[in-house]
Amino acid sequence: MILSLMSLLAADAAQADARPAGAPPVAIRKGPLRSNDISVVGTHNSYKLAMPAKTMAMVRAMDAKLADALDYAHRPLTEQLDAGARQIEIDVNYDPQGGHYARGSTDPALQRPGFKVLHIPGIDNSSSCVLLTECLTILRRWSDAHPRHVPILLLFNAKDEQLAARGGIDALPFDAAAWDALDAEIRSVLPADKLIVPDQVQGKYPTLRDAVRGGNWPTLDKARGKFLFALDETPAKVAAYRGARASLEGRVFFINTDEDSPAAAYLTLNDPVAEGQRIARDVAAGYLVRTRADADTKEARVNDTRRREAALASGAQYVSTDYMWPDARFAGGYAVRVPGGLVARCSPVRRKADCTDKDLERKR
């Protein structure tokens, strides 16, 4: 179990205007602000609750480092959104018949058909919204009550790890039917007018990449009150989701891919220290980028802010953290928020002459 979980974690895993050395100059653009002209903070594995004490003790007895990496939790989704989170991460597990992930649990939600939101099925199983439809309903209701919010990125991992031999539950594979079901389940909760999808961004451009590099993200005014989805997965999984499409025609998700793909619009670049210059280049070119301010609880435990400051300086539109609030167990008060107490700020890479931080989204 421990070796598998460690590999699973590995896969899962300045001032406001400062920019990385060698980064492209700030682009002073004309015209309306667009949805990729801003920068926000969000959360990693946003649904995750603390592991039961008995399970944590078992893991810690076998591997203290692994236990540390799993020893974090998040407040309810609405509380995160109220505090300014504008990127939410969700792990989905395919369960078309229901009950596949119910072993050892009395939660009736696990018996229902549909995607389940679980970190490590059978081991790190505690979730604030077990059903994907439940998570999406919470997000939609909050959005409907706050219709002027900047666009919220929903980042997904599609879980398919085989863990039964190590004490967990083997996940069902994501085949073509699973990918289609995932799109359909999202659309069953979020109507078209709540979504920003690849077809809208591509418009009349020959590829999605051409549209993104041509500045065709929706304006910020048109993107307010909406969600966009990104599939943060391996090349094999994103290729399976894309299928034979030229770009991502008809799909809900943008995909994590390289800058030269016809489907390129979004990139996961999780190390802002090593990849700061690449992040800045990609953001300046028009792509959306998500990076991480911390990982595996390491930075929070010693109040190491170097990665956080690199992430905020990189220009990435979405900076993810496990610590919108400090963990009272750790000295130093490590936390990550948009500088200046803002919900969103003008991109430090794509800043426009007419972009004013306080006008993007006012904190309630």
XYZ file of C-alpha atoms in Angstrom:
364
model
C 0.000 0.000 0.000
C 2.714 2.473 0.973
C 4.715 2.214 -2.262
C 1.558 2.609 -4.301
C 0.394 5.594 -2.288
C 3.787 7.266 -2.600
C 3.666 6.934 -6.384
C 0.080 8.162 -6.340
C 1.091 11.277 -4.432
C 3.950 11.896 -6.820
C 1.518 11.857 -9.704
C -0.976 14.045 -7.832
C 1.336 16.106 -6.718
C 7.999 38.210 -4.079
C 5.826 40.889 -4.295
C 2.601 41.108 -6.240
C 4.237 42.676 -9.293
C 7.541 40.780 -9.190
C 8.308 38.573 -12.199
C 10.783 35.736 -12.729
C 14.185 36.581 -14.138
C 14.066 36.305 -17.917
C 10.289 36.489 -18.051
C 8.732 38.280 -20.993
C 7.981 41.968 -20.485
C 4.551 42.908 -19.220
C 2.180 43.077 -22.153
C 0.185 46.302 -22.303
C -2.852 45.231 -24.279
C -5.732 47.236 -25.604
C -9.369 46.239 -25.650
C -11.575 44.651 -22.993
C -10.148 42.533 -20.209
C -10.349 38.828 -20.936
C -10.738 35.856 -18.655
C -7.031 34.976 -18.939
C -5.908 38.465 -17.877
C -6.360 37.804 -14.160
C -4.720 35.764 -11.408
C -6.467 34.046 -8.480
C -5.834 31.513 -5.710
C -7.582 28.170 -5.315
C -7.305 24.902 -3.438
C -5.808 21.459 -4.055
C -8.085 18.436 -3.484
C -10.681 20.922 -2.347
C -13.215 18.326 -1.112
C -10.751 16.494 1.172
C -11.504 16.065 4.854
C -9.066 14.807 7.486
C -8.365 11.088 7.474
C -9.832 9.164 10.410
C -7.387 9.078 13.308
C -7.130 5.277 13.209
C -6.239 5.252 9.508
C -3.753 8.086 9.891
C -2.077 6.283 12.783
C -1.753 3.149 10.665
C -0.167 5.041 7.786
C 2.137 6.986 10.117
C 3.358 3.795 11.765
C 4.459 2.515 8.364
C 5.713 5.741 6.773
C 5.822 9.063 8.613
C 6.685 11.028 5.466
C 3.669 9.687 3.634
C 1.466 10.414 6.641
C 2.685 14.015 6.653
C 1.855 14.345 2.948
C -1.728 13.201 3.567
C -2.225 15.211 6.746
C -4.286 18.144 5.441
C -7.961 18.956 5.031
C -10.204 21.663 3.636
C -13.191 23.614 4.884
C -16.537 23.254 3.032
C -16.575 24.399 -0.584
C -18.842 27.373 0.125
C -16.505 28.598 2.848
C -13.570 28.376 0.461
C -15.477 30.315 -2.190
C -16.564 32.935 0.315
C -12.911 33.394 1.264
C -11.899 33.960 -2.359
C -11.023 30.543 -3.789
C -11.568 30.690 -7.544
C -10.047 27.343 -8.462
C -11.424 24.107 -7.049
C -9.850 20.664 -7.528
C -11.921 17.482 -7.596
C -10.905 13.807 -7.921
C -13.525 11.687 -9.664
C -13.989 7.920 -9.538
C -16.180 6.191 -12.116
C -19.095 4.251 -10.620
C -21.937 3.862 -13.140
C -23.857 1.219 -11.166
C -23.183 2.545 -7.671
C -21.710 0.743 -4.692
C -18.258 0.053 -6.129
C -16.542 2.262 -3.532
C -18.862 1.458 -0.611
C -16.718 -1.185 1.115
C -16.427 -0.479 4.826
C -18.677 2.588 4.663
C -22.242 3.228 5.747
C -22.600 6.377 3.631
C -25.685 5.822 1.404
C -24.263 8.229 -1.196
C -21.669 5.610 -2.092
C -24.458 3.223 -3.103
C -25.875 5.616 -5.664
C -24.828 5.497 -9.335
C -22.583 8.280 -10.526
C -19.064 9.628 -10.114
C -17.665 9.600 -6.575
C -15.345 12.275 -5.204
C -12.673 10.443 -3.213
C -8.926 10.919 -2.834
C -7.694 7.341 -2.309
C -10.694 4.965 -2.308
C -10.759 2.725 0.729
C -7.978 4.617 2.506
C -8.207 8.435 2.286
C -11.962 8.387 1.784
C -13.371 11.370 3.689
C -15.011 13.911 1.398
C -17.182 16.974 2.002
C -19.288 15.995 -1.045
C -19.118 12.325 -1.990
C -21.168 12.614 -5.176
C -19.873 14.727 -8.045
C -23.406 15.974 -8.619
C -23.497 17.103 -4.988
C -20.228 19.029 -5.334
C -21.402 20.663 -8.549
C -24.755 21.602 -7.033
C -23.001 23.325 -4.123
C -20.835 25.267 -6.572
C -23.753 26.184 -8.821
C -25.857 27.482 -5.928
C -22.986 29.598 -4.648
C -22.381 30.944 -8.149
C -26.056 31.791 -8.660
C -25.940 33.790 -5.424
C -22.763 35.614 -6.546
C -23.327 36.148 -10.286
C -20.489 38.661 -10.726
C -17.691 36.340 -9.624
C -14.715 35.923 -11.947
C -14.627 32.576 -13.798
C -13.892 29.597 -11.562
C -11.627 26.817 -12.784
C -12.698 23.300 -11.798
C -9.639 21.085 -12.069
C -10.258 17.317 -12.268
C -8.168 14.207 -11.744
C -9.694 10.995 -13.114
C -8.775 8.254 -10.652
C -8.013 4.761 -11.918
C -5.428 3.390 -9.462
C -5.518 -0.312 -8.600
C -5.131 -0.462 -4.814
C -7.085 -3.499 -3.631
C -3.955 -5.575 -3.042
C -2.608 -2.783 -0.840
C -5.635 -2.210 1.328
C -7.603 0.161 -0.895
C -10.231 -0.297 -3.611
C -9.436 -0.866 -7.273
C -10.862 2.021 -9.277
C -12.885 1.370 -12.409
C -11.078 2.377 -15.626
C -11.932 5.492 -17.583
C -12.996 4.125 -20.952
C -14.854 5.992 -23.702
C -18.166 5.490 -21.918
C -16.728 6.955 -18.702
C -15.457 10.104 -20.415
C -18.821 10.658 -22.120
C -20.620 10.036 -18.819
C -18.397 12.575 -17.071
C -19.261 15.294 -19.565
C -22.941 14.376 -19.343
C -22.998 14.406 -15.539
C -21.484 17.878 -15.466
C -23.989 19.162 -18.002
C -26.819 17.644 -15.965
C -26.047 20.083 -13.138
C -24.517 23.083 -14.914
C -26.492 24.527 -17.843
C -24.718 25.804 -20.940
C -24.918 29.418 -19.780
C -22.802 28.528 -16.716
C -19.976 26.988 -18.752
C -16.971 28.141 -20.741
C -16.150 25.211 -23.045
C -13.470 24.684 -25.713
C -15.880 25.235 -28.613
C -16.702 28.735 -27.356
C -13.043 29.668 -27.113
C -12.119 28.123 -30.457
C -14.874 29.945 -32.299
C -13.980 30.213 -35.993
C -10.289 29.536 -35.513
C -8.937 26.339 -37.139
C -7.704 24.960 -33.786
C -8.145 25.712 -30.114
C -4.452 26.599 -29.871
C -4.836 29.164 -32.664
C -7.767 30.730 -30.831
C -5.921 30.932 -27.524
C -2.815 32.455 -29.060
C -5.072 34.783 -31.031
C -6.615 36.199 -27.860
C -10.035 34.586 -28.171
C -10.730 33.788 -24.507
C -14.083 35.341 -23.547
C -14.057 38.820 -22.126
C -14.125 39.011 -18.366
C -17.605 40.531 -18.439
C -18.951 37.573 -20.447
C -17.086 35.059 -18.277
C -18.444 36.285 -14.952
C -20.604 33.800 -13.106
C -19.253 30.867 -15.131
C -17.099 27.776 -14.708
C -14.488 26.179 -16.904
C -13.157 22.653 -16.493
C -9.621 21.345 -16.987
C -8.576 17.689 -17.037
C -5.227 17.466 -15.247
C -4.066 14.042 -16.333
C -1.421 11.976 -18.078
C -0.895 12.184 -21.851
C -2.613 8.813 -22.296
C -5.727 9.887 -20.406
C -6.089 13.267 -22.059
C -5.597 11.583 -25.447
C -8.390 9.140 -24.608
C -10.670 12.005 -23.574
C -9.852 13.942 -26.743
C -10.325 10.928 -29.009
C -10.130 11.599 -32.740
C -11.136 15.251 -32.434
C -9.066 17.925 -34.168
C -9.152 19.961 -30.979
C -11.792 19.389 -28.285
C -14.985 19.741 -30.275
C -18.078 19.012 -28.191
C -16.133 18.407 -24.977
C -16.591 20.077 -21.587
C -12.969 19.936 -20.460
C -9.869 21.722 -21.558
C -6.926 19.327 -21.232
C -3.440 19.486 -19.800
C -1.187 19.207 -22.843
C 1.923 20.758 -24.361
C 2.026 24.170 -25.978
C 2.232 22.821 -29.547
C -0.862 20.622 -29.483
C -3.846 21.778 -31.590
C -5.865 21.292 -28.380
C -3.540 23.443 -26.259
C -5.279 26.005 -24.065
C -4.462 24.945 -20.503
C -1.258 23.691 -18.857
C -0.474 22.282 -15.425
C 3.008 23.503 -14.420
C 3.217 22.684 -10.749
C 6.770 23.800 -9.905
C 6.912 27.610 -10.093
C 10.520 27.649 -8.889
C 11.884 25.448 -11.669
C 9.275 26.418 -14.291
C 8.712 30.097 -13.525
C 10.009 31.341 -16.852
C 7.986 28.793 -18.807
C 4.847 29.743 -16.886
C 5.388 33.425 -17.632
C 5.983 32.728 -21.336
C 2.872 30.583 -21.621
C 0.680 33.085 -19.796
C 1.988 35.902 -21.998
C 1.219 33.781 -25.078
C -2.414 33.365 -24.016
C -2.555 29.975 -22.296
C -4.150 29.334 -18.917
C -1.720 27.922 -16.351
C -2.211 26.348 -12.938
C 0.708 26.071 -10.533
C 1.089 25.076 -6.871
C 2.241 27.238 -3.982
C 2.843 24.202 -1.763
C 2.707 20.419 -1.820
C 2.614 17.496 0.612
C 2.407 19.920 3.599
C 6.173 20.575 3.364
C 6.079 24.360 3.056
C 3.433 24.827 5.735
C 5.295 22.790 8.334
C 8.338 25.107 8.256
C 6.676 28.291 6.926
C 8.791 28.171 3.766
C 7.344 30.864 1.484
C 9.745 30.588 -1.453
C 7.485 28.414 -3.592
C 4.464 30.543 -2.731
C 6.218 33.747 -3.796
C 7.469 32.137 -7.009
C 3.943 30.961 -7.814
C 2.429 34.398 -7.268
C 5.192 36.058 -9.299
C 4.969 33.621 -12.203
C 1.790 35.102 -13.658
C -0.103 31.786 -13.477
C -3.812 32.487 -13.555
C -4.502 29.805 -10.939
C -2.281 29.294 -7.877
C -3.302 26.260 -5.826
C -2.730 25.675 -2.113
C -3.727 23.449 0.780
C -3.551 26.478 3.086
C -5.957 29.297 2.404
C -5.997 29.325 6.203
C -3.002 28.526 8.437
C -2.860 25.160 10.168
C -2.808 25.929 13.904
C -0.540 22.934 14.500
C 2.326 24.560 12.566
C 4.354 27.566 13.722
C 4.714 30.538 11.405
C 1.157 30.838 10.104
C 1.831 29.733 6.518
C -1.105 30.618 4.246
C -1.739 31.594 0.628
C -4.061 34.350 -0.571
C -4.071 36.839 -3.426
C -1.808 39.724 -2.352
C -3.520 42.806 -1.000
C -6.521 40.945 0.383
C -8.066 40.678 -3.088
C -10.171 37.920 -4.643
C -8.521 38.432 -8.044
C -5.777 40.674 -9.356
C -4.569 41.825 -12.750
C -2.050 39.368 -14.161
C 1.532 40.442 -13.389
C 2.454 39.129 -16.862
C -0.573 40.199 -18.896
C -1.295 43.461 -17.058
C -3.235 46.000 -19.085
C -3.061 49.742 -18.703
C -6.783 49.799 -17.936
C -6.779 46.860 -15.491
C -7.439 47.835 -11.877
C -7.248 45.115 -9.235
C -10.077 46.423 -7.099
C -12.494 46.367 -10.041
C -12.087 42.640 -10.843
C -14.125 41.212 -7.986
C -14.924 42.962 -4.747
C -14.581 40.875 -1.611
C -17.748 40.494 0.461
